[in-house]
PDB file of C-alpha atoms in Angstrom:
ATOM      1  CA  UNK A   1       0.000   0.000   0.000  1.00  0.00           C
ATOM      2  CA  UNK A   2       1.001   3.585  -0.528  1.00  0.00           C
ATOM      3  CA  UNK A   3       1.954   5.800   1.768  1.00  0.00           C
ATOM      4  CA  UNK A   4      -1.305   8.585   2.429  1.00  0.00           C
ATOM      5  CA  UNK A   5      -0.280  11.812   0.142  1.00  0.00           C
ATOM      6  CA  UNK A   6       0.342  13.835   3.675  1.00  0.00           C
ATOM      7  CA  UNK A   7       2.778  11.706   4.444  1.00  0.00           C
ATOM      8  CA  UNK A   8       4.679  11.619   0.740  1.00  0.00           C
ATOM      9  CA  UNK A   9       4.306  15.591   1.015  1.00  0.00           C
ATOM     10  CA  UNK A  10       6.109  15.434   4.364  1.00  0.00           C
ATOM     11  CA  UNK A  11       9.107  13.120   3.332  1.00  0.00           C
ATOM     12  CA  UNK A  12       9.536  15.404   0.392  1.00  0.00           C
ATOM     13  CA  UNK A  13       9.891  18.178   1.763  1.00  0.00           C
ATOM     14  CA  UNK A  14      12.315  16.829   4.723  1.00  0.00           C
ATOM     15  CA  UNK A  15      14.412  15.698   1.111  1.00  0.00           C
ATOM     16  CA  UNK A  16      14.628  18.995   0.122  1.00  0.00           C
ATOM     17  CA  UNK A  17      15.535  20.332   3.338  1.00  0.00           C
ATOM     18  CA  UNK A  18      18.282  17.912   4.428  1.00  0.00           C
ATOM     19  CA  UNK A  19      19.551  17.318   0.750  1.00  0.00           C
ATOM     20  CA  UNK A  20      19.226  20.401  -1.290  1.00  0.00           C
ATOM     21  CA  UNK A  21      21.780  19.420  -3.852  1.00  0.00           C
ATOM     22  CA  UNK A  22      21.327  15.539  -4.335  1.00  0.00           C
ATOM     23  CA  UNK A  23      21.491  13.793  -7.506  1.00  0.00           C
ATOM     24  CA  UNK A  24      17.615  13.278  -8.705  1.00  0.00           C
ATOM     25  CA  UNK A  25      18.772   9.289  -8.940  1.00  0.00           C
ATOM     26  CA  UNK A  26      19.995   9.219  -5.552  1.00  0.00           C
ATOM     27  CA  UNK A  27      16.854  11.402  -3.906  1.00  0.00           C
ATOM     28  CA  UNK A  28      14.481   8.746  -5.541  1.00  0.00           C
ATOM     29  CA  UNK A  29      16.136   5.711  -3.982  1.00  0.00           C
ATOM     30  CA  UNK A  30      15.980   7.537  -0.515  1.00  0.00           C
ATOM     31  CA  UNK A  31      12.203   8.590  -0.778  1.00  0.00           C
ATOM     32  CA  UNK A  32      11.262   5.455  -1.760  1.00  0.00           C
ATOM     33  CA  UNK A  33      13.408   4.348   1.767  1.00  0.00           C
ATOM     34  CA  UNK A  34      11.713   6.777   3.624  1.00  0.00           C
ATOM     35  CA  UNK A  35       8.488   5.705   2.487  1.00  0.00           C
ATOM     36  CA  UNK A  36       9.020   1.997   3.114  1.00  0.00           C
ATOM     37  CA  UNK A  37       5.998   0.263   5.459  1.00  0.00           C
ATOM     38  CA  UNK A  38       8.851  -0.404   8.289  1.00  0.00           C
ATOM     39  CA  UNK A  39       9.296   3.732   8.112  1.00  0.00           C
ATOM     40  CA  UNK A  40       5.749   4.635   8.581  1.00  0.00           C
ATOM     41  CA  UNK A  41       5.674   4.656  12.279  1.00  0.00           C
ATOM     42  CA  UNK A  42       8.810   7.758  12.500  1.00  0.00           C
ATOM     43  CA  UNK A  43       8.711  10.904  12.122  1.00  0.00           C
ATOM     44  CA  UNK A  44       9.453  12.165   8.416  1.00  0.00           C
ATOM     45  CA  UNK A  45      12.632  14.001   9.422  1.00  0.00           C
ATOM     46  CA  UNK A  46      13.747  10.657  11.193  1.00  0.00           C
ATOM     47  CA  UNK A  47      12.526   8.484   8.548  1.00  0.00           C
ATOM     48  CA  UNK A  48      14.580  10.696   5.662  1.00  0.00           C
ATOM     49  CA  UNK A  49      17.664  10.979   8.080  1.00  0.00           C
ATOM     50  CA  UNK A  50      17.933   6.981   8.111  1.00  0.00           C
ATOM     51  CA  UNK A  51      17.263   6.346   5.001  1.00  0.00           C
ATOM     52  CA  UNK A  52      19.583   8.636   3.645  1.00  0.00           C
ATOM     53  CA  UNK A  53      22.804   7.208   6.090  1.00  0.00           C
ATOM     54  CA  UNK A  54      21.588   3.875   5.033  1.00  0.00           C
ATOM     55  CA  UNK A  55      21.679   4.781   1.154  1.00  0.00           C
ATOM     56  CA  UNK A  56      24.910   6.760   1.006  1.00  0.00           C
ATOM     57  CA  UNK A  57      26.683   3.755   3.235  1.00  0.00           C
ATOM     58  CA  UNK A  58      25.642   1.602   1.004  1.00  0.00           C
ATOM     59  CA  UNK A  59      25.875   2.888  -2.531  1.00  0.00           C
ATOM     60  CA  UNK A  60      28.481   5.495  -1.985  1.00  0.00           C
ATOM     61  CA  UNK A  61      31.169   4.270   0.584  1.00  0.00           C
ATOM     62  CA  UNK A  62      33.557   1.184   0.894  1.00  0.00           C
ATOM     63  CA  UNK A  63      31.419  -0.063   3.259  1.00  0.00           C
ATOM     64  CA  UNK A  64      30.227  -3.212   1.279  1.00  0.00           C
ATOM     65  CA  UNK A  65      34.013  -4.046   0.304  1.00  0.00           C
ATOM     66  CA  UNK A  66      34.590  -3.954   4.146  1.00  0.00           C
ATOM     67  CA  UNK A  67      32.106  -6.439   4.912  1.00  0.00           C
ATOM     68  CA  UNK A  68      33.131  -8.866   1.892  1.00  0.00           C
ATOM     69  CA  UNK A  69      36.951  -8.316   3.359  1.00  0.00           C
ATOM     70  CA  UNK A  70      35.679  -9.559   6.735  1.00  0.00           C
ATOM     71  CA  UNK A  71      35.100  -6.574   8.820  1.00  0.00           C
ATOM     72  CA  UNK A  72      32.087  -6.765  10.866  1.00  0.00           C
ATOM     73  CA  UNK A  73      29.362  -4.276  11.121  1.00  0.00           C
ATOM     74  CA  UNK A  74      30.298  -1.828  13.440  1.00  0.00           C
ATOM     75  CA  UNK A  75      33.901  -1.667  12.364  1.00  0.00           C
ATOM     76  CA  UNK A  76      32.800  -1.028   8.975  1.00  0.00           C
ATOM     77  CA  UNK A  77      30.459   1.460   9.676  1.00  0.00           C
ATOM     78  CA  UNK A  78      33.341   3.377  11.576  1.00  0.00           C
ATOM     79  CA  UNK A  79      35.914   3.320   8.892  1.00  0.00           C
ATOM     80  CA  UNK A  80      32.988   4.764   6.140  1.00  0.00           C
ATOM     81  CA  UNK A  81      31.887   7.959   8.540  1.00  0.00           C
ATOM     82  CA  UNK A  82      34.450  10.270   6.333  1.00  0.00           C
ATOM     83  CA  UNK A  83      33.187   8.906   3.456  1.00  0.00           C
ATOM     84  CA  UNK A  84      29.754   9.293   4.040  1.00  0.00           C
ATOM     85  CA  UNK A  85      29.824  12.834   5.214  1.00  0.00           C
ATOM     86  CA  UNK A  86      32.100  13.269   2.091  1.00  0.00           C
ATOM     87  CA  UNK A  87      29.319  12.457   0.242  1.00  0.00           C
ATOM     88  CA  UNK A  88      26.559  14.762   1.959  1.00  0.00           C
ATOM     89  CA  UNK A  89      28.840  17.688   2.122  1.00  0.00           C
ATOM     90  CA  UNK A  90      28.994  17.428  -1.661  1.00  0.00           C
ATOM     91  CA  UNK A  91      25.541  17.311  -1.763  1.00  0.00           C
ATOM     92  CA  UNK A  92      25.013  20.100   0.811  1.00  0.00           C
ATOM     93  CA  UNK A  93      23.097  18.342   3.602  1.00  0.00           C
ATOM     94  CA  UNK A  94      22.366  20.370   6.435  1.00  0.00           C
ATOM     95  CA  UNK A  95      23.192  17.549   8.748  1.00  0.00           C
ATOM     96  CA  UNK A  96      26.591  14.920   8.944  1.00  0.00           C
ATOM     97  CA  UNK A  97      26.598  11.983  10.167  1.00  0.00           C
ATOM     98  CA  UNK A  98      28.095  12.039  13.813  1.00  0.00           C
ATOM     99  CA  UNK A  99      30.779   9.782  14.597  1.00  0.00           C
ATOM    100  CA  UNK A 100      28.649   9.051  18.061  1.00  0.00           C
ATOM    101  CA  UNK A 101      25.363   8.589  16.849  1.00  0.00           C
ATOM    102  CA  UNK A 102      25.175   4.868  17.604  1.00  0.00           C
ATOM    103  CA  UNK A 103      20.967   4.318  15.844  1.00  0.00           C
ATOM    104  CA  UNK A 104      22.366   5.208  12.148  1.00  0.00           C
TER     105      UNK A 104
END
């Protein structure tokens, strides 16, 4: 099921406000994360935050080549922070991902 046209108009405009200057390919992938039925029950904001960490880990860090080499999870995750926030300062987010912040 889709998600009610409030909520589309919400995650939208948290996009725009967090990622001003992300590739249209890239924004896509993201909504459609934000939007996803295990999302529905956070906040917008929350939901576009996550989605996007989750996204640029994935699709624009070394963090799958980590894994594959036999790093686990968490030790991954920590050597792909610079990379990540690489990624969203190129795309001008108005938040980076904080080395502390142990839910992303």
């Amino acid at each position: 099921m889709n998600a009610p046209t409030g909520r589309r108009r919400a995650v939208a405009k948290s996009l725009t406000a967090l990622l001003p200057l992300a590739p249209y390919a890239d924004i896509e992938v993201i909504r459609a994360d934000a939007l996803a039925v295990h999302m529905k029950t956070l906040p917008p904001s929350i939901a576009v935050w996550l989605a996007t960490i989750a996204h640029v880990r994935h699709a624009h860090s070394d963090y799958e080549k980590l894994l594959s080499e036999g790093y686990d999870r968490d030790s991954a995750r920590f050597f792909v922070i610079d990379q990540i926030n690489a990624t969203l300062t190129r795309w001008r987010a108005t938040r980076l991902l904080d080395p502390d912040d142990e839910d992303v």
